[in-house]
Each structure stands twice: as structure tokens, then as C-alpha cells.
Short mmCIF file of N, CA and C in Angstrom, two decimals:
data_model
loop_
_atom_site.label_atom_id
_atom_site.label_comp_id
_atom_site.label_asym_id
_atom_site.label_seq_id
_atom_site.Cartn_x
_atom_site.Cartn_y
_atom_site.Cartn_z
N SER Q 1 49.11 21.55 82.92
CA SER Q 1 49.59 20.68 83.98
C SER Q 1 48.63 19.52 84.18
N ILE Q 2 49.18 18.38 84.54
CA ILE Q 2 48.37 17.20 84.80
C ILE Q 2 48.35 16.95 86.30
N TYR Q 3 47.16 16.78 86.82
CA TYR Q 3 46.98 16.47 88.24
C TYR Q 3 46.24 15.16 88.36
N ILE Q 4 46.53 14.41 89.42
CA ILE Q 4 45.74 13.23 89.75
C ILE Q 4 45.20 13.43 91.15
N GLY Q 5 44.17 12.70 91.47
CA GLY Q 5 43.59 12.85 92.81
C GLY Q 5 42.11 13.06 92.73
N PRO Q 6 41.48 13.53 93.73
CA PRO Q 6 42.02 14.13 94.95
C PRO Q 6 42.50 13.07 95.94
N PHE Q 7 43.43 13.50 96.80
CA PHE Q 7 43.92 12.66 97.88
C PHE Q 7 43.78 13.43 99.18
N PRO Q 8 43.39 12.75 100.25
CA PRO Q 8 43.24 13.44 101.53
C PRO Q 8 44.58 13.88 102.11
N ILE Q 9 44.55 15.00 102.81
CA ILE Q 9 45.74 15.48 103.52
C ILE Q 9 45.82 14.71 104.83
N GLU Q 10 46.92 14.00 105.00
CA GLU Q 10 47.13 13.19 106.20
C GLU Q 10 47.73 14.04 107.32
N GLN Q 11 48.64 14.95 106.93
CA GLN Q 11 49.33 15.76 107.94
C GLN Q 11 49.85 17.04 107.30
N ILE Q 12 49.73 18.14 108.04
CA ILE Q 12 50.36 19.39 107.61
C ILE Q 12 51.73 19.41 108.27
N ILE Q 13 52.76 19.24 107.47
CA ILE Q 13 54.13 19.17 107.98
C ILE Q 13 54.59 20.55 108.46
N ASN Q 14 54.36 21.54 107.63
CA ASN Q 14 54.65 22.94 107.95
C ASN Q 14 53.77 23.78 107.01
N PRO Q 15 53.81 25.09 107.07
CA PRO Q 15 52.90 25.89 106.24
C PRO Q 15 53.02 25.67 104.73
N VAL Q 16 54.13 25.08 104.28
CA VAL Q 16 54.29 24.89 102.83
C VAL Q 16 54.45 23.43 102.41
N SER Q 17 54.29 22.48 103.33
CA SER Q 17 54.43 21.05 103.00
C SER Q 17 53.29 20.25 103.58
N MET Q 18 52.72 19.38 102.74
CA MET Q 18 51.60 18.54 103.15
C MET Q 18 51.93 17.07 102.88
N LYS Q 19 51.54 16.22 103.82
CA LYS Q 19 51.66 14.78 103.60
C LYS Q 19 50.29 14.28 103.17
N LEU Q 20 50.23 13.61 102.01
CA LEU Q 20 48.98 13.11 101.47
C LEU Q 20 48.86 11.61 101.72
N THR Q 21 47.64 11.12 101.79
CA THR Q 21 47.39 9.69 101.84
C THR Q 21 47.26 9.22 100.40
N LEU Q 22 48.25 8.45 99.94
CA LEU Q 22 48.29 8.00 98.55
C LEU Q 22 47.90 6.53 98.46
N PRO Q 23 47.29 6.12 97.36
CA PRO Q 23 46.95 4.70 97.18
C PRO Q 23 48.21 3.87 96.95
N ALA Q 24 48.07 2.57 97.14
CA ALA Q 24 49.22 1.66 97.04
C ALA Q 24 49.90 1.72 95.68
N TRP Q 25 49.15 1.93 94.63
CA TRP Q 25 49.75 1.94 93.29
C TRP Q 25 50.67 3.13 93.08
N LEU Q 26 50.65 4.08 93.99
CA LEU Q 26 51.60 5.20 93.95
C LEU Q 26 52.69 5.03 95.01
N GLY Q 27 52.92 3.78 95.39
CA GLY Q 27 53.84 3.47 96.49
C GLY Q 27 55.26 3.96 96.31
N ARG Q 28 55.70 4.19 95.09
CA ARG Q 28 57.07 4.65 94.86
C ARG Q 28 57.20 6.17 95.02
N ILE Q 29 56.10 6.85 95.20
CA ILE Q 29 56.12 8.32 95.29
C ILE Q 29 56.15 8.74 96.75
N HIS Q 30 57.08 9.61 97.10
CA HIS Q 30 57.15 10.14 98.47
C HIS Q 30 55.88 10.96 98.73
N PRO Q 31 55.19 10.74 99.86
CA PRO Q 31 53.87 11.36 100.07
C PRO Q 31 53.88 12.81 100.53
N VAL Q 32 55.03 13.44 100.71
CA VAL Q 32 55.08 14.83 101.17
C VAL Q 32 55.32 15.74 99.96
N PHE Q 33 54.45 16.76 99.81
CA PHE Q 33 54.50 17.65 98.65
C PHE Q 33 54.52 19.11 99.09
N HIS Q 34 55.24 19.92 98.35
CA HIS Q 34 55.21 21.37 98.54
C HIS Q 34 53.85 21.86 98.05
N VAL Q 35 53.28 22.85 98.72
CA VAL Q 35 51.94 23.33 98.36
C VAL Q 35 51.87 23.88 96.94
N SER Q 36 52.99 24.29 96.37
CA SER Q 36 52.96 24.79 95.00
C SER Q 36 52.63 23.69 94.00
N LEU Q 37 52.78 22.42 94.41
CA LEU Q 37 52.47 21.29 93.54
C LEU Q 37 51.04 20.79 93.71
N LEU Q 38 50.31 21.38 94.65
CA LEU Q 38 48.95 20.93 94.96
C LEU Q 38 47.94 21.98 94.53
N LYS Q 39 46.73 21.51 94.26
CA LYS Q 39 45.64 22.45 94.03
C LYS Q 39 44.43 21.93 94.78
N PRO Q 40 43.55 22.82 95.22
CA PRO Q 40 42.38 22.38 95.98
C PRO Q 40 41.47 21.52 95.11
N SER Q 41 40.86 20.54 95.75
CA SER Q 41 39.89 19.72 95.02
C SER Q 41 38.56 20.46 95.01
N PRO Q 42 37.66 20.10 94.10
CA PRO Q 42 36.34 20.75 94.10
C PRO Q 42 35.68 20.58 95.47
N HIS Q 43 35.00 21.59 95.91
CA HIS Q 43 34.36 21.55 97.22
C HIS Q 43 33.09 20.72 97.16
N TYR Q 44 32.96 19.82 98.10
CA TYR Q 44 31.75 19.00 98.20
C TYR Q 44 31.15 19.24 99.57
N ASP Q 45 29.84 19.40 99.62
CA ASP Q 45 29.16 19.55 100.90
C ASP Q 45 28.84 18.17 101.45
N VAL Q 46 29.76 17.63 102.21
CA VAL Q 46 29.55 16.33 102.83
C VAL Q 46 29.97 16.43 104.28
N ASP Q 47 29.32 15.65 105.10
CA ASP Q 47 29.71 15.56 106.49
C ASP Q 47 30.81 14.52 106.60
N ILE Q 48 31.91 14.90 107.22
CA ILE Q 48 33.01 13.96 107.42
C ILE Q 48 32.82 13.33 108.78
N GLU Q 49 32.73 12.02 108.78
CA GLU Q 49 32.58 11.31 110.04
C GLU Q 49 33.32 9.99 109.94
N GLU Q 50 33.68 9.47 111.08
CA GLU Q 50 34.37 8.19 111.11
C GLU Q 50 33.41 7.09 110.70
N THR Q 51 33.91 6.18 109.89
CA THR Q 51 33.11 5.01 109.51
C THR Q 51 33.93 3.77 109.82
N ASN Q 52 33.25 2.66 109.90
CA ASN Q 52 33.93 1.39 110.13
C ASN Q 52 34.17 0.67 108.82
N GLU Q 53 33.97 1.36 107.70
CA GLU Q 53 34.19 0.73 106.41
C GLU Q 53 35.68 0.46 106.23
N PRO Q 54 36.00 -0.67 105.60
CA PRO Q 54 37.42 -0.95 105.38
C PRO Q 54 38.02 0.02 104.37
N LYS Q 55 39.32 0.26 104.52
CA LYS Q 55 40.02 1.11 103.56
C LYS Q 55 40.18 0.35 102.26
N ASN Q 56 40.40 1.09 101.18
CA ASN Q 56 40.61 0.45 99.89
C ASN Q 56 41.78 -0.51 99.97
N GLU Q 57 41.58 -1.69 99.42
CA GLU Q 57 42.64 -2.66 99.31
C GLU Q 57 42.80 -2.98 97.84
N TYR Q 58 44.02 -3.21 97.43
CA TYR Q 58 44.31 -3.54 96.05
C TYR Q 58 44.73 -5.00 96.01
N GLU Q 59 44.24 -5.71 95.01
CA GLU Q 59 44.52 -7.14 94.91
C GLU Q 59 45.83 -7.36 94.16
N ILE Q 60 46.64 -8.24 94.70
CA ILE Q 60 47.92 -8.56 94.08
C ILE Q 60 47.71 -9.61 93.01
N ASN Q 61 48.22 -9.35 91.82
CA ASN Q 61 48.15 -10.31 90.73
C ASN Q 61 49.22 -11.38 90.91
N LYS Q 62 50.46 -10.95 91.14
CA LYS Q 62 51.55 -11.89 91.41
C LYS Q 62 52.73 -11.16 92.02
N LYS Q 63 53.58 -11.94 92.67
CA LYS Q 63 54.81 -11.40 93.23
C LYS Q 63 55.91 -11.61 92.21
N LEU Q 64 56.71 -10.57 91.98
CA LEU Q 64 57.75 -10.62 90.97
C LEU Q 64 59.14 -10.81 91.57
N ASP Q 65 59.33 -10.33 92.81
CA ASP Q 65 60.66 -10.39 93.41
C ASP Q 65 60.54 -10.11 94.90
N SER Q 66 61.63 -10.33 95.63
CA SER Q 66 61.68 -9.95 97.05
C SER Q 66 63.06 -9.39 97.34
N ARG Q 67 63.15 -8.61 98.41
CA ARG Q 67 64.43 -8.02 98.80
C ARG Q 67 64.37 -7.62 100.27
N ILE Q 68 65.52 -7.36 100.83
CA ILE Q 68 65.61 -6.76 102.16
C ILE Q 68 66.03 -5.31 101.93
N TYR Q 69 65.21 -4.38 102.39
CA TYR Q 69 65.48 -2.96 102.21
C TYR Q 69 65.33 -2.29 103.57
N ARG Q 70 66.40 -1.66 104.01
CA ARG Q 70 66.42 -1.01 105.33
C ARG Q 70 65.97 -1.97 106.43
N HIS Q 71 66.52 -3.17 106.38
CA HIS Q 71 66.28 -4.21 107.37
C HIS Q 71 64.84 -4.74 107.37
N GLN Q 72 64.11 -4.51 106.31
CA GLN Q 72 62.73 -5.02 106.22
C GLN Q 72 62.55 -5.78 104.91
N ARG Q 73 61.84 -6.90 104.99
CA ARG Q 73 61.55 -7.68 103.79
C ARG Q 73 60.47 -6.96 102.98
N GLN Q 74 60.67 -6.89 101.67
CA GLN Q 74 59.69 -6.28 100.77
C GLN Q 74 59.47 -7.21 99.58
N TYR Q 75 58.29 -7.07 98.98
CA TYR Q 75 57.96 -7.81 97.77
C TYR Q 75 57.65 -6.83 96.65
N LEU Q 76 58.16 -7.15 95.47
CA LEU Q 76 57.77 -6.41 94.27
C LEU Q 76 56.51 -7.08 93.76
N VAL Q 77 55.40 -6.36 93.78
CA VAL Q 77 54.12 -6.96 93.42
C VAL Q 77 53.53 -6.28 92.19
N ARG Q 78 52.84 -7.10 91.42
CA ARG Q 78 52.07 -6.59 90.29
C ARG Q 78 50.62 -6.57 90.74
N TRP Q 79 49.97 -5.43 90.56
CA TRP Q 79 48.60 -5.24 91.02
C TRP Q 79 47.61 -5.72 89.97
N LYS Q 80 46.58 -6.41 90.43
CA LYS Q 80 45.55 -6.91 89.52
C LYS Q 80 44.86 -5.72 88.85
N GLY Q 81 44.76 -5.78 87.52
CA GLY Q 81 44.11 -4.71 86.77
C GLY Q 81 45.04 -3.58 86.36
N TYR Q 82 46.33 -3.68 86.75
CA TYR Q 82 47.30 -2.64 86.41
C TYR Q 82 48.44 -3.26 85.61
N PRO Q 83 49.08 -2.50 84.72
CA PRO Q 83 50.19 -3.05 83.94
C PRO Q 83 51.42 -3.32 84.82
N GLU Q 84 52.32 -4.14 84.32
CA GLU Q 84 53.53 -4.47 85.08
C GLU Q 84 54.37 -3.23 85.37
N SER Q 85 54.25 -2.21 84.55
CA SER Q 85 54.99 -0.96 84.79
C SER Q 85 54.55 -0.27 86.08
N GLU Q 86 53.39 -0.63 86.61
CA GLU Q 86 52.88 -0.06 87.86
C GLU Q 86 53.23 -0.93 89.07
N ALA Q 87 54.04 -1.98 88.86
CA ALA Q 87 54.45 -2.82 89.99
C ALA Q 87 55.19 -1.97 91.01
N SER Q 88 55.08 -2.33 92.28
CA SER Q 88 55.73 -1.54 93.31
C SER Q 88 56.23 -2.43 94.45
N TRP Q 89 57.23 -1.92 95.17
CA TRP Q 89 57.77 -2.62 96.33
C TRP Q 89 56.88 -2.34 97.53
N VAL Q 90 56.49 -3.40 98.24
CA VAL Q 90 55.58 -3.30 99.37
C VAL Q 90 56.21 -4.04 100.56
N LYS Q 91 56.13 -3.42 101.74
CA LYS Q 91 56.63 -4.09 102.94
C LYS Q 91 55.87 -5.40 103.14
N ALA Q 92 56.59 -6.42 103.59
CA ALA Q 92 55.99 -7.74 103.76
C ALA Q 92 54.79 -7.71 104.71
N ASP Q 93 54.87 -6.90 105.77
CA ASP Q 93 53.75 -6.86 106.72
C ASP Q 93 52.54 -6.11 106.18
N HIS Q 94 52.65 -5.51 104.99
CA HIS Q 94 51.50 -4.87 104.35
C HIS Q 94 50.87 -5.76 103.30
N VAL Q 95 51.45 -6.95 103.12
CA VAL Q 95 50.94 -7.88 102.11
C VAL Q 95 50.06 -8.91 102.81
N ASN Q 96 48.81 -8.98 102.39
CA ASN Q 96 47.87 -9.93 102.96
C ASN Q 96 47.59 -11.01 101.91
N ALA Q 97 48.59 -11.83 101.62
CA ALA Q 97 48.45 -12.85 100.58
C ALA Q 97 49.37 -14.02 100.89
N ASP Q 98 49.07 -14.73 101.97
CA ASP Q 98 49.93 -15.82 102.42
C ASP Q 98 50.14 -16.88 101.35
N ARG Q 99 49.09 -17.22 100.61
CA ARG Q 99 49.18 -18.25 99.57
C ARG Q 99 50.17 -17.82 98.49
N LEU Q 100 50.09 -16.56 98.06
CA LEU Q 100 51.02 -16.07 97.03
C LEU Q 100 52.45 -16.00 97.55
N ILE Q 101 52.63 -15.66 98.82
CA ILE Q 101 53.97 -15.62 99.40
C ILE Q 101 54.58 -17.02 99.40
N LYS Q 102 53.79 -18.02 99.83
CA LYS Q 102 54.28 -19.40 99.84
C LYS Q 102 54.61 -19.87 98.42
N LYS Q 103 53.73 -19.59 97.49
CA LYS Q 103 53.95 -19.99 96.09
C LYS Q 103 55.23 -19.34 95.54
N PHE Q 104 55.43 -18.06 95.84
CA PHE Q 104 56.62 -17.35 95.39
C PHE Q 104 57.89 -18.00 95.95
N HIS Q 105 57.90 -18.28 97.27
CA HIS Q 105 59.10 -18.83 97.88
C HIS Q 105 59.31 -20.31 97.53
N ASP Q 106 58.24 -21.03 97.21
CA ASP Q 106 58.40 -22.40 96.69
C ASP Q 106 59.12 -22.36 95.35
N LYS Q 107 58.78 -21.37 94.53
CA LYS Q 107 59.37 -21.25 93.20
C LYS Q 107 60.79 -20.67 93.27
N TYR Q 108 61.02 -19.73 94.21
CA TYR Q 108 62.32 -19.06 94.35
C TYR Q 108 62.82 -19.20 95.79
N PRO Q 109 63.28 -20.40 96.18
CA PRO Q 109 63.65 -20.62 97.59
C PRO Q 109 64.87 -19.82 98.06
N CYS Q 110 65.67 -19.30 97.15
CA CYS Q 110 66.86 -18.52 97.55
C CYS Q 110 66.58 -17.04 97.72
N LYS Q 111 65.38 -16.60 97.41
CA LYS Q 111 65.04 -15.18 97.54
C LYS Q 111 64.87 -14.82 99.02
N PRO Q 112 65.14 -13.56 99.40
CA PRO Q 112 64.99 -13.15 100.81
C PRO Q 112 63.57 -13.42 101.32
N GLY Q 113 63.51 -13.92 102.55
CA GLY Q 113 62.23 -14.16 103.19
C GLY Q 113 61.76 -15.59 103.11
N ALA Q 114 62.50 -16.45 102.42
CA ALA Q 114 62.08 -17.85 102.28
C ALA Q 114 62.23 -18.58 103.59
#
């Protein structure tokens, strides 16, 4: 079996389902998993404490498309350092790239969100 991770458990939905915090490049994957699909990560002796460090952000290489999905504008983005096959749909309010948004809509004025 192939596993990726580790990913932190965000919420215990019920005794057999866990919601994981997944990185943006896994945006197409539903974050709730049955425990049979998970395995414990290696144990590390670290103190868990709140930090003010920013969360990981992924840089957008370019916007490929836009759409309205469930009444929300989304952009299909290609992530810098990742192949186009890893492109994913991201809610507009999760995109911090005003210059790229303007450039995209200047090029495609008929796309949703222009």
C-alpha cells in the first residue's frame, strides 16, 4: 500500500471517521477518511503549542480557468513547482494573487468573475 503524509487530524467525526488537514495540492480529495484507510505516523516527542508562524502557502504559477460552482467563484490554478496534472479548483477568496486574477480576466473577459 502507498501512503502519503503525515497529515494532522483536524476533527474526529465519529469513532471510525477522521477529517484531516490536507495541503492545497490535494484540494480535489475529500478530507474525511475512514480509519481503515489511515495509519499512525511515527511518534515524535515534541511539545505541541500554538505558534504565530504562517501556515504553508503554495505559490500559483498561473490561472487556467474560472467557474461558478455552488454559487461561488473558483479558479483552476496551476501550482508553481507542480505539473499541470496537479492543477486544482480553488475558491476565489482563498486565492491571494490579485495581479494574476486581473491578468487572467484581461485575457479572458467573458470568464466568470470578470
